[in-house]
């Protein structure tokens, strides 16, 4: 079984340049190891990617060395091909981050979207792959006030919280090389867009039903706007999210780029957006940022 799994991985983990949109150059390696009497493998992949140059990319881009290790991968995973998809996502993500980095030029990335849309999880992945720092605007407000968001709403009111949120976004607009997860309601104030448009804003667009399922699964205690709805957790979350989206939907559309989880799922042949990996969502975010930045660059060149 172990030898069969290792052989399967060796065959399935071969790099596919047409998917990565870069070409392997120089040495690449795949190392599979297993400690005696253990059922789990350790997989290490190292590959050097040479970017494909196109007429639209006029800046110098250096080759990228990618090394990644995965611990405790079961033999069944190696045989199923799931590991292959995981490795592909990681390598493509690295390659794409290199392609857009010259266009970003250190500008901050602001993730906007409804509560529970995965801004923090996806944002941390994007920050890591781009070599950026990550921060959560809600966490910065909590740090400044000394209370949780729920307590701030309870003791000081939403208007007080929104004022502090705007102050935080103003400070962040003066920074560089940050991926910022914003609060769900940050989009309702035009002044906040003025701050966020100094960087690149990305809307994580998740179906409301999927959001309600996520929030119901983890509870609503940290979501002050959901506390006063009646019904079970899912119904309570869905009703309030629907009302909030009616208020905020047009504002989310002000973002420079939109990441639709429904479109990602359709592209990957999946029906359930909850099955999408955060890495796949981060990859789509980078692709949409690239589209925006190249359009911006072309418009600037035509002036």
CSV table of C-alpha atoms in Angstrom, one decimal:
chain,number,residue,atom,x,y,z
A,1,UNK,CA,0.0,0.0,0.0
A,2,UNK,CA,2.8,2.5,1.0
A,3,UNK,CA,4.8,1.8,-2.2
A,4,UNK,CA,1.7,2.1,-4.3
A,5,UNK,CA,0.7,5.4,-2.8
A,6,UNK,CA,4.2,6.8,-3.2
A,7,UNK,CA,4.2,5.8,-6.9
A,8,UNK,CA,0.8,7.3,-7.4
A,9,UNK,CA,2.0,10.6,-6.0
A,10,UNK,CA,5.1,10.6,-8.1
A,11,UNK,CA,3.0,10.3,-11.2
A,12,UNK,CA,0.2,12.7,-10.2
A,13,UNK,CA,2.4,15.4,-8.8
A,14,UNK,CA,4.3,16.1,-12.0
A,15,UNK,CA,4.2,19.8,-12.7
A,16,UNK,CA,2.0,21.0,-15.5
A,17,UNK,CA,3.3,24.3,-16.9
A,18,UNK,CA,0.2,25.0,-18.9
A,19,UNK,CA,-1.7,25.2,-15.7
A,20,UNK,CA,0.9,27.2,-13.8
A,21,UNK,CA,1.4,29.7,-16.6
A,22,UNK,CA,5.1,29.6,-15.9
A,23,UNK,CA,7.7,27.2,-17.1
A,24,UNK,CA,10.0,25.0,-14.9
A,25,UNK,CA,13.6,26.1,-15.3
A,26,UNK,CA,16.5,24.4,-13.6
A,27,UNK,CA,16.2,21.8,-10.9
A,28,UNK,CA,12.9,20.6,-9.4
A,29,UNK,CA,12.4,17.9,-6.9
A,30,UNK,CA,9.7,15.8,-5.2
A,31,UNK,CA,10.6,14.0,-2.0
A,32,UNK,CA,8.3,11.5,-0.3
A,33,UNK,CA,9.4,10.2,3.1
A,34,UNK,CA,7.8,8.1,5.8
A,35,UNK,CA,9.0,7.3,9.3
A,36,UNK,CA,9.1,3.6,10.2
A,37,UNK,CA,5.8,2.0,11.4
A,38,UNK,CA,3.9,5.2,10.6
A,39,UNK,CA,0.9,5.5,8.2
A,40,UNK,CA,1.5,9.1,7.2
A,41,UNK,CA,3.9,10.6,4.6
A,42,UNK,CA,5.8,13.8,4.5
A,43,UNK,CA,5.9,15.4,1.1
A,44,UNK,CA,8.4,18.1,0.0
A,45,UNK,CA,8.2,19.9,-3.3
A,46,UNK,CA,10.8,22.3,-4.7
A,47,UNK,CA,10.6,23.8,-8.2
A,48,UNK,CA,12.1,26.9,-9.9
A,49,UNK,CA,9.5,28.8,-12.0
A,50,UNK,CA,10.6,31.0,-14.9
A,51,UNK,CA,7.8,33.5,-15.7
A,52,UNK,CA,6.5,33.6,-19.3
A,53,UNK,CA,7.0,37.0,-20.7
A,54,UNK,CA,4.2,38.6,-22.7
A,55,UNK,CA,3.9,41.9,-24.5
A,56,UNK,CA,1.6,43.3,-21.8
A,57,UNK,CA,4.3,42.9,-19.1
A,58,UNK,CA,6.9,45.5,-19.5
A,59,UNK,CA,8.6,45.3,-16.1
A,60,UNK,CA,11.5,43.0,-15.2
A,61,UNK,CA,10.3,39.9,-13.3
A,62,UNK,CA,12.7,37.6,-11.6
A,63,UNK,CA,12.5,33.7,-11.5
A,64,UNK,CA,10.7,32.3,-8.5
A,65,UNK,CA,11.9,29.4,-6.3
A,66,UNK,CA,9.0,27.5,-4.6
A,67,UNK,CA,9.6,25.1,-1.8
A,68,UNK,CA,6.7,23.6,0.2
A,69,UNK,CA,6.4,20.8,2.7
A,70,UNK,CA,3.2,18.9,3.8
A,71,UNK,CA,3.2,16.9,7.0
A,72,UNK,CA,1.1,13.9,7.9
A,73,UNK,CA,-0.5,13.2,4.5
A,74,UNK,CA,-2.3,9.8,4.6
A,75,UNK,CA,-1.7,7.2,2.0
A,76,UNK,CA,-5.3,7.5,0.8
A,77,UNK,CA,-4.8,11.2,0.0
A,78,UNK,CA,-1.8,10.4,-2.1
A,79,UNK,CA,-3.7,7.8,-4.0
A,80,UNK,CA,-6.8,9.9,-4.6
A,81,UNK,CA,-5.0,12.8,-6.3
A,82,UNK,CA,-6.2,15.4,-3.7
A,83,UNK,CA,-2.6,16.1,-2.9
A,84,UNK,CA,-2.0,16.9,-6.6
A,85,UNK,CA,-4.7,19.6,-6.5
A,86,UNK,CA,-3.2,21.0,-3.3
A,87,UNK,CA,0.3,21.2,-4.8
A,88,UNK,CA,-1.1,22.7,-8.0
A,89,UNK,CA,-3.0,25.5,-6.1
A,90,UNK,CA,0.1,26.4,-4.0
A,91,UNK,CA,2.4,26.6,-7.1
A,92,UNK,CA,-0.1,28.5,-9.2
A,93,UNK,CA,-0.7,30.9,-6.3
A,94,UNK,CA,3.1,31.6,-6.0
A,95,UNK,CA,3.4,32.1,-9.7
A,96,UNK,CA,0.4,34.5,-9.9
A,97,UNK,CA,1.7,36.6,-6.9
A,98,UNK,CA,4.9,37.1,-8.8
A,99,UNK,CA,3.1,38.3,-11.9
A,100,UNK,CA,1.1,41.0,-10.1
A,101,UNK,CA,3.7,42.2,-7.7
A,102,UNK,CA,5.3,44.7,-10.0
A,103,UNK,CA,1.8,46.2,-10.8
A,104,UNK,CA,0.8,46.4,-7.1
A,105,UNK,CA,4.0,48.3,-6.3
A,106,UNK,CA,3.4,47.9,-2.6
A,107,UNK,CA,-0.2,49.2,-2.5
A,108,UNK,CA,-2.3,47.8,0.2
A,109,UNK,CA,-5.1,45.3,-0.5
A,110,UNK,CA,-8.5,45.8,1.2
A,111,UNK,CA,-10.8,42.8,1.5
A,112,UNK,CA,-14.5,43.8,1.8
A,113,UNK,CA,-17.5,41.6,2.1
A,114,UNK,CA,-20.3,40.4,4.4
A,115,UNK,CA,-19.6,39.0,7.8
A,116,UNK,CA,-18.4,35.4,7.6
A,117,UNK,CA,-17.1,35.7,4.0
A,118,UNK,CA,-13.6,34.5,4.9
A,119,UNK,CA,-11.8,37.8,4.6
A,120,UNK,CA,-9.4,37.0,7.4
A,121,UNK,CA,-8.6,33.5,6.3
A,122,UNK,CA,-8.1,34.4,2.6
A,123,UNK,CA,-6.3,37.6,3.6
A,124,UNK,CA,-3.7,35.8,5.5
A,125,UNK,CA,-3.0,33.5,2.6
A,126,UNK,CA,-2.7,36.4,0.2
A,127,UNK,CA,-0.4,38.3,2.6
A,128,UNK,CA,1.9,35.4,3.0
A,129,UNK,CA,2.3,34.7,-0.7
A,130,UNK,CA,2.8,38.4,-1.5
A,131,UNK,CA,5.2,39.0,1.3
A,132,UNK,CA,2.8,41.5,2.8
A,133,UNK,CA,1.7,42.0,6.4
A,134,UNK,CA,-1.8,41.2,7.5
A,135,UNK,CA,-4.2,43.1,9.7
A,136,UNK,CA,-7.9,43.1,10.7
A,137,UNK,CA,-9.5,46.5,10.9
A,138,UNK,CA,-12.0,45.3,13.6
A,139,UNK,CA,-9.1,43.9,15.7
A,140,UNK,CA,-7.3,47.3,15.5
A,141,UNK,CA,-10.5,49.1,16.7
A,142,UNK,CA,-10.8,46.6,19.5
A,143,UNK,CA,-7.1,47.2,20.5
A,144,UNK,CA,-7.6,51.0,20.5
A,145,UNK,CA,-10.9,50.9,22.5
A,146,UNK,CA,-10.0,48.0,24.8
A,147,UNK,CA,-13.2,46.1,24.2
A,148,UNK,CA,-14.5,43.5,21.8
A,149,UNK,CA,-16.6,44.7,18.8
A,150,UNK,CA,-19.7,43.2,20.5
A,151,UNK,CA,-19.0,45.2,23.7
A,152,UNK,CA,-18.3,48.4,21.8
A,153,UNK,CA,-21.7,48.1,20.1
A,154,UNK,CA,-23.3,47.3,23.4
A,155,UNK,CA,-21.8,50.1,25.5
A,156,UNK,CA,-21.0,52.8,23.0
A,157,UNK,CA,-23.3,52.2,20.0
A,158,UNK,CA,-22.7,51.5,16.3
A,159,UNK,CA,-22.0,55.1,15.4
A,160,UNK,CA,-19.0,55.2,17.8
A,161,UNK,CA,-17.7,52.0,16.3
A,162,UNK,CA,-18.0,53.3,12.8
A,163,UNK,CA,-16.1,56.5,13.7
A,164,UNK,CA,-13.3,54.4,15.1
A,165,UNK,CA,-13.3,52.2,12.0
A,166,UNK,CA,-12.9,55.2,9.8
A,167,UNK,CA,-10.0,56.4,11.9
A,168,UNK,CA,-8.3,53.0,11.5
A,169,UNK,CA,-8.8,52.9,7.8
A,170,UNK,CA,-7.4,56.4,7.4
A,171,UNK,CA,-4.2,55.3,9.3
A,172,UNK,CA,-4.0,52.2,7.2
A,173,UNK,CA,-4.3,54.2,4.0
A,174,UNK,CA,-1.0,55.8,4.8
A,175,UNK,CA,0.7,52.4,5.0
A,176,UNK,CA,2.2,50.1,2.4
A,177,UNK,CA,2.3,46.3,1.8
A,178,UNK,CA,-0.6,45.3,4.0
A,179,UNK,CA,-3.5,43.0,3.3
A,180,UNK,CA,-6.4,44.3,5.3
A,181,UNK,CA,-9.6,42.5,6.3
A,182,UNK,CA,-12.3,45.1,6.8
A,183,UNK,CA,-15.5,44.9,8.8
A,184,UNK,CA,-18.7,43.9,7.0
A,185,UNK,CA,-20.1,47.5,7.4
A,186,UNK,CA,-16.9,49.4,6.4
A,187,UNK,CA,-18.4,50.0,2.9
A,188,UNK,CA,-21.3,52.1,4.0
A,189,UNK,CA,-19.3,55.3,4.5
A,190,UNK,CA,-18.1,57.1,1.4
A,191,UNK,CA,-15.1,58.4,3.3
A,192,UNK,CA,-13.9,54.8,3.9
A,193,UNK,CA,-13.9,54.2,0.2
A,194,UNK,CA,-11.7,57.3,-0.2
A,195,UNK,CA,-9.2,55.7,2.1
A,196,UNK,CA,-9.5,52.2,0.6
A,197,UNK,CA,-9.1,53.4,-3.0
A,198,UNK,CA,-5.6,54.5,-2.2
A,199,UNK,CA,-4.9,50.7,-2.4
A,200,UNK,CA,-6.8,48.0,-4.2
A,201,UNK,CA,-10.2,46.8,-2.9
A,202,UNK,CA,-11.5,43.3,-3.4
A,203,UNK,CA,-15.0,42.1,-2.7
A,204,UNK,CA,-15.4,38.5,-1.6
A,205,UNK,CA,-18.9,37.8,-2.8
A,206,UNK,CA,-20.3,34.7,-1.0
A,207,UNK,CA,-23.9,33.5,-1.4
A,208,UNK,CA,-26.0,34.5,1.6
A,209,UNK,CA,-27.1,30.9,2.3
A,210,UNK,CA,-23.5,29.8,2.6
A,211,UNK,CA,-22.7,32.7,4.9
A,212,UNK,CA,-25.7,31.8,7.1
A,213,UNK,CA,-24.5,28.2,7.4
A,214,UNK,CA,-21.0,29.3,8.4
A,215,UNK,CA,-22.2,31.8,11.0
A,216,UNK,CA,-24.8,29.3,12.4
A,217,UNK,CA,-22.1,26.7,12.8
A,218,UNK,CA,-19.8,28.9,14.8
A,219,UNK,CA,-22.4,30.9,16.7
A,220,UNK,CA,-23.5,34.6,16.6
A,221,UNK,CA,-22.0,35.8,19.9
A,222,UNK,CA,-19.3,37.8,18.2
A,223,UNK,CA,-21.8,39.2,15.7
A,224,UNK,CA,-23.6,42.1,17.4
A,225,UNK,CA,-25.9,42.8,14.5
A,226,UNK,CA,-27.3,39.3,14.7
A,227,UNK,CA,-28.2,39.2,18.4
A,228,UNK,CA,-31.8,40.3,18.3
A,229,UNK,CA,-33.2,38.2,15.6
A,230,UNK,CA,-35.7,35.4,16.4
A,231,UNK,CA,-35.6,31.8,15.3
A,232,UNK,CA,-32.9,29.1,15.0
A,233,UNK,CA,-29.3,30.1,14.3
A,234,UNK,CA,-29.5,29.6,10.5
A,235,UNK,CA,-32.8,31.4,10.0
A,236,UNK,CA,-31.7,34.2,12.3
A,237,UNK,CA,-28.5,34.6,10.4
A,238,UNK,CA,-30.1,34.4,6.9
A,239,UNK,CA,-32.8,36.9,7.7
A,240,UNK,CA,-30.4,39.5,9.0
A,241,UNK,CA,-27.8,38.9,6.3
A,242,UNK,CA,-30.4,39.4,3.7
A,243,UNK,CA,-31.5,42.7,5.2
A,244,UNK,CA,-27.9,43.9,5.5
A,245,UNK,CA,-27.1,42.9,1.9
A,246,UNK,CA,-30.0,45.0,0.8
A,247,UNK,CA,-28.4,48.0,2.5
A,248,UNK,CA,-24.8,47.3,1.5
A,249,UNK,CA,-24.9,45.4,-1.9
A,250,UNK,CA,-24.4,48.5,-4.0
A,251,UNK,CA,-21.6,49.6,-1.8
A,252,UNK,CA,-19.7,46.4,-2.1
A,253,UNK,CA,-19.8,46.8,-5.9
A,254,UNK,CA,-17.5,49.9,-5.5
A,255,UNK,CA,-14.6,47.5,-5.0
A,256,UNK,CA,-11.9,47.4,-7.7
A,257,UNK,CA,-12.3,43.7,-8.1
A,258,UNK,CA,-15.0,41.1,-7.3
A,259,UNK,CA,-14.4,37.5,-6.3
A,260,UNK,CA,-17.6,35.4,-6.8
A,261,UNK,CA,-17.5,32.1,-5.1
A,262,UNK,CA,-20.3,30.9,-7.3
A,263,UNK,CA,-18.2,31.5,-10.4
A,264,UNK,CA,-15.1,29.8,-8.8
A,265,UNK,CA,-17.3,26.8,-8.0
A,266,UNK,CA,-18.7,26.6,-11.5
A,267,UNK,CA,-15.2,26.9,-13.0
A,268,UNK,CA,-14.0,24.0,-10.9
A,269,UNK,CA,-17.1,21.9,-11.5
A,270,UNK,CA,-18.3,22.1,-7.9
A,271,UNK,CA,-21.9,22.7,-6.7
A,272,UNK,CA,-21.2,23.7,-3.1
A,273,UNK,CA,-19.1,26.8,-2.5
A,274,UNK,CA,-18.4,25.7,1.0
A,275,UNK,CA,-16.2,23.0,-0.5
A,276,UNK,CA,-13.8,25.6,-2.0
A,277,UNK,CA,-10.4,25.8,-0.4
A,278,UNK,CA,-9.2,29.2,0.9
A,279,UNK,CA,-6.2,28.9,-1.4
A,280,UNK,CA,-8.5,28.6,-4.5
A,281,UNK,CA,-10.4,31.7,-3.3
A,282,UNK,CA,-7.1,33.6,-2.8
A,283,UNK,CA,-5.9,32.6,-6.2
A,284,UNK,CA,-9.1,34.0,-7.8
A,285,UNK,CA,-8.6,37.2,-5.8
A,286,UNK,CA,-5.1,37.5,-7.2
A,287,UNK,CA,-6.4,36.9,-10.8
A,288,UNK,CA,-9.0,39.6,-10.4
A,289,UNK,CA,-6.5,42.0,-8.9
A,290,UNK,CA,-4.3,41.3,-11.9
A,291,UNK,CA,-7.1,42.1,-14.3
A,292,UNK,CA,-7.8,45.4,-12.6
A,293,UNK,CA,-4.2,46.4,-12.3
A,294,UNK,CA,-3.4,45.7,-16.0
A,295,UNK,CA,-6.5,47.7,-17.1
A,296,UNK,CA,-5.3,50.5,-14.9
A,297,UNK,CA,-1.8,50.3,-16.3
A,298,UNK,CA,-3.1,50.4,-19.9
A,299,UNK,CA,-5.4,53.3,-19.2
A,300,UNK,CA,-2.5,55.2,-17.7
A,301,UNK,CA,-0.3,54.5,-20.7
A,302,UNK,CA,-3.0,55.8,-23.1
A,303,UNK,CA,-3.2,59.2,-21.4
